Short mmCIF file of C-alpha atoms in Angstrom, two decimals:
data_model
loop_
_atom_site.label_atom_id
_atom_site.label_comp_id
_atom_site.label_asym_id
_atom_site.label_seq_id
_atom_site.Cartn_x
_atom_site.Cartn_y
_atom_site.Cartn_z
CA UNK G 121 123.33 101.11 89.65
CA UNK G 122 126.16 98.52 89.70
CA UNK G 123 125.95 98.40 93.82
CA UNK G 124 126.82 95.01 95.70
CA UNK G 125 123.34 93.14 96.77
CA UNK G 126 124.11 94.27 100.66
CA UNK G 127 125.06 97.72 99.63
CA UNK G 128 121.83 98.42 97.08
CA UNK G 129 119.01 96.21 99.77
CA UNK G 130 120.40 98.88 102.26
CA UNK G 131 120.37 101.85 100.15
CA UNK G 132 116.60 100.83 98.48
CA UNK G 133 115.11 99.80 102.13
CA UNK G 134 116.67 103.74 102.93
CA UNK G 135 115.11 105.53 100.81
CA UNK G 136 111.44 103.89 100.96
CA UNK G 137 111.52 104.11 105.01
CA UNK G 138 109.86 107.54 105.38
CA UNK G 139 107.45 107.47 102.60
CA UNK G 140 106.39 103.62 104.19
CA UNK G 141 105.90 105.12 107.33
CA UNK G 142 103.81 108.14 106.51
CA UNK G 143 101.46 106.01 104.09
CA UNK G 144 101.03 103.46 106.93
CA UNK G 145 100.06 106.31 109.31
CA UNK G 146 97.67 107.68 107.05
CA UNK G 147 96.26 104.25 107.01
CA UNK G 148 95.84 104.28 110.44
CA UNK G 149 94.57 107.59 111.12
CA UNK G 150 91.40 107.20 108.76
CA UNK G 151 90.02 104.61 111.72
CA UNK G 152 90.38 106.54 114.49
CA UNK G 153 86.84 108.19 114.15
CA UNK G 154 85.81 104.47 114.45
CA UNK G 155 86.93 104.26 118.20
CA UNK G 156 84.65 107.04 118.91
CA UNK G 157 81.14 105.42 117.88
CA UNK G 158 79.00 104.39 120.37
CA UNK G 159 76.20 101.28 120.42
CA UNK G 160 76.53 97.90 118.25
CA UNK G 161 78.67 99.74 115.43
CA UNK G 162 81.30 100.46 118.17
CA UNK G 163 81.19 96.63 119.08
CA UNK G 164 81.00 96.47 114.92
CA UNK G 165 84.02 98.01 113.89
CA UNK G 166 86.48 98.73 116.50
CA UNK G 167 87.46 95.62 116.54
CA UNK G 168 87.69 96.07 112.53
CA UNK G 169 89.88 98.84 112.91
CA UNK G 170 91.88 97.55 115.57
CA UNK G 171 92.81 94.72 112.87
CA UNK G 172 93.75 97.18 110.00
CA UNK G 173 95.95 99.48 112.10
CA UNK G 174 98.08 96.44 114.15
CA UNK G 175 98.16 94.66 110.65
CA UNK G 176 99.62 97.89 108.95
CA UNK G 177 102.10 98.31 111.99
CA UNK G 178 103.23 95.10 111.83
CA UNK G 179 103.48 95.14 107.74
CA UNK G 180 105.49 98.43 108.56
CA UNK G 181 107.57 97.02 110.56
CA UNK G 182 108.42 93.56 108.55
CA UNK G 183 109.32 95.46 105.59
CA UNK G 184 111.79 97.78 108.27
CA UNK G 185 113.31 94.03 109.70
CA UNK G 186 112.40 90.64 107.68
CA UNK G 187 112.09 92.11 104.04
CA UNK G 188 115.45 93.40 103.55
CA UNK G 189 117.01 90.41 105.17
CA UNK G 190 115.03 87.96 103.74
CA UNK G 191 115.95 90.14 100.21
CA UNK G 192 119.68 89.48 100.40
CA UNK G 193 119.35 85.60 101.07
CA UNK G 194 117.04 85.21 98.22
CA UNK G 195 119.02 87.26 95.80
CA UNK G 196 122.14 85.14 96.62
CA UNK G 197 122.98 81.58 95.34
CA UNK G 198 125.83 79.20 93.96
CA UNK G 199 125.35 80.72 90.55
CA UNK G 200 127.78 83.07 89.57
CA UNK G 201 126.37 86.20 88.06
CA UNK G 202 127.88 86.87 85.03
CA UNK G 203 127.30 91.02 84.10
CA UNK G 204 129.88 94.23 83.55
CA UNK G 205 128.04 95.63 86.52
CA UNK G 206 128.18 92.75 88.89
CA UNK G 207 131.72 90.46 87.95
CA UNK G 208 131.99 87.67 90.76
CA UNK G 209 127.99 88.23 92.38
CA UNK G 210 126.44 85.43 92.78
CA UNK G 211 123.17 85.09 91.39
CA UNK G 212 120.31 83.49 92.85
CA UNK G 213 116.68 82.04 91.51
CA UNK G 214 114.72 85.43 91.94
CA UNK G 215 117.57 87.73 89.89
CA UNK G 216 116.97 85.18 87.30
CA UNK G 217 113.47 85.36 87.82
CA UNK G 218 113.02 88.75 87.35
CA UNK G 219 115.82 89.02 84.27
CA UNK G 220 113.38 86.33 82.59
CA UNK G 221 110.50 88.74 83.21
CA UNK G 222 111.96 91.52 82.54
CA UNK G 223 112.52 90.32 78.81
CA UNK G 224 108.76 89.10 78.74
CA UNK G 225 107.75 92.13 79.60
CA UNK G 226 109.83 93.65 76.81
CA UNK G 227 108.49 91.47 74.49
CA UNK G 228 104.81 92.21 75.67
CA UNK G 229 105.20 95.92 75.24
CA UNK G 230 107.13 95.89 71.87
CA UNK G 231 104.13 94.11 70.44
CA UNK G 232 101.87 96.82 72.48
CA UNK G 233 103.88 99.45 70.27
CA UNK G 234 103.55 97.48 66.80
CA UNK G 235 99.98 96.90 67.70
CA UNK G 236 99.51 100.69 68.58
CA UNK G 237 101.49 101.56 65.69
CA UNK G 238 98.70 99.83 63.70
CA UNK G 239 95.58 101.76 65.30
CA UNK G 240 97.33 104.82 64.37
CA UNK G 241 98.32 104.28 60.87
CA UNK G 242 94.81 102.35 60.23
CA UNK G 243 92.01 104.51 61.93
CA UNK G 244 89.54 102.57 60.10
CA UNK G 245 90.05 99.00 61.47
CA UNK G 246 90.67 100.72 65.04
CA UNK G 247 87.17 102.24 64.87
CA UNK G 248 86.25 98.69 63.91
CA UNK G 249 87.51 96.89 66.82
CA UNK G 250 86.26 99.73 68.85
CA UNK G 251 82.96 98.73 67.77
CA UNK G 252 83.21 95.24 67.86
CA UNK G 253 84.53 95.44 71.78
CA UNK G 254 81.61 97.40 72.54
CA UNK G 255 79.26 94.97 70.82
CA UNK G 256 81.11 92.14 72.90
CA UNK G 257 80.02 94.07 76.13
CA UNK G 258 76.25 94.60 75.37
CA UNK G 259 76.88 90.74 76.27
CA UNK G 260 77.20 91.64 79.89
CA UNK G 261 73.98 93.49 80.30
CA UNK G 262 72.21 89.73 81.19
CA UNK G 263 74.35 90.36 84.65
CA UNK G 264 73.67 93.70 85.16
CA UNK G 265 71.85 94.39 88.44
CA UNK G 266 72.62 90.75 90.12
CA UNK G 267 73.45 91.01 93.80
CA UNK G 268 76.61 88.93 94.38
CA UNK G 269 75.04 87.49 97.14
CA UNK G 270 72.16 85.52 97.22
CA UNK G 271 68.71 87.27 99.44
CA UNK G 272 68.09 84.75 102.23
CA UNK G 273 65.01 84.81 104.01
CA UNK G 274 65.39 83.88 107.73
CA UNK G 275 62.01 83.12 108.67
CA UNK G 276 62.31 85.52 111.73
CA UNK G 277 61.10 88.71 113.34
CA UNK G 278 62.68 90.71 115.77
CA UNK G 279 60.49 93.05 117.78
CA UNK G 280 61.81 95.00 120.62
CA UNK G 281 58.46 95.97 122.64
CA UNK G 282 59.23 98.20 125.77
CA UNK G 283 56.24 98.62 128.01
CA UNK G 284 55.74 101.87 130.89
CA UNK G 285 58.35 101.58 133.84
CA UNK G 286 57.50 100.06 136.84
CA UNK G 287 54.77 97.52 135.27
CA UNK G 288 54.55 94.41 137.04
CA UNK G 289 56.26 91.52 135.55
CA UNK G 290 52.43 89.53 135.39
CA UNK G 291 51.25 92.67 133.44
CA UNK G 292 53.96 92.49 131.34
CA UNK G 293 53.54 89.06 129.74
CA UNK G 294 49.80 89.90 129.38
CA UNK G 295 50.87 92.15 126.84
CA UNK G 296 52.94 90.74 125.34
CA UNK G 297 50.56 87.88 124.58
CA UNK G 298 47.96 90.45 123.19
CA UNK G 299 51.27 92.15 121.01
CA UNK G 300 51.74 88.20 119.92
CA UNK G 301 48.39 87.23 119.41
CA UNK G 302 48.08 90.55 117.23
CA UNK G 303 51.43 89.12 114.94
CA UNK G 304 49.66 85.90 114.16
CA UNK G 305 46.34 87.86 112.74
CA UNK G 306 47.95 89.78 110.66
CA UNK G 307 51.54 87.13 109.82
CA UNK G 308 49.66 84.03 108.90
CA UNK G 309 52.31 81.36 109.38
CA UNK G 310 53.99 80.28 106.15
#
């Protein structure tokens, strides 16, 4: 928009402040139902959302503080920037960064267009590669299903066994002896 570097970091750190903000909140305000669970999931996941929400505050606030600052040195170097727009700027490794990709990307999507261009004109050979993708993907079907991790078989048991209040401690392990001796009759050891 032909703005000095200060001028255009201020003006583009402006206009994103209030639309940052909100989306952060709303972030944050899809865990608060988490702070209200009770049991192991509240020892689960509050912690979990406690993460999230400081980590989105904090991102909220770097891109407020560091961002923009960190913006201007890094747009600025010895290089003189040579444009109509910006006679005299100096410019630095990521303007010429994103000039270079800028131009990739130009290239990339004028050969999208000839290559679209093609489909059009040729239905034929676009129902053709159509065809052939699909084939390509009936490939995948051998890792259909697959768990991405692996099942993992402890080797253990957990049995919570709660006997009638006020049972004597003696009594207790008594039963749970006869609840243990009735595990190995039917859990042969393996």
């Amino acid at each position: 928009m032909g703005k000095e570097t200060v001028q255009a970091i201020l003006d583009g750190a402006q206009q994103i402040a209030v639309p940052a903000f909100v989306s952060t909140l709303c972030i944050c305000i899809v865990f608060i139902p988490m702070f209200f669970l009770s049991g192991v999931a509240k020892f689960l996941f509050i912690p979990l959302a406690e993460a999230v929400s400081f980590a989105m505050l904090a991102s909220y606030m770097w891109s407020r503080t560091i961002v923009p600052t960190l913006a201007m040195y890094l747009l600025s170097s010895e290089d003189e920037y040579h444009s109509e727009d910006h006679i005299g700027e100096k410019m630095g490794f990521f303007r010429r960064y994103q000039q270079g990709f800028e131009k990739s990307f130009e290239r990339f999507r004028e050969g999208y267009r000839r290559a679209l261009r093609v489909a059009l004109h040729s239905p034929r050979l676009f129902a053709l590669c159509f065809l052939a993708f699909c084939g390509f993907s009936l490939l995948l079907i051998s890792v259909l299903g697959r768990d991405f991790f692996p099942k993992v078989d402890a080797g253990q048991i957990r049995l919570h066994m709660r006997a009638r209040t006020g049972l004597r401690i003696e009594e207790t392990a008594r039963l749970a002896d006869q609840v243990n001796g009735v595990i190995r009759e039917n859990h042969p050891k393996g």
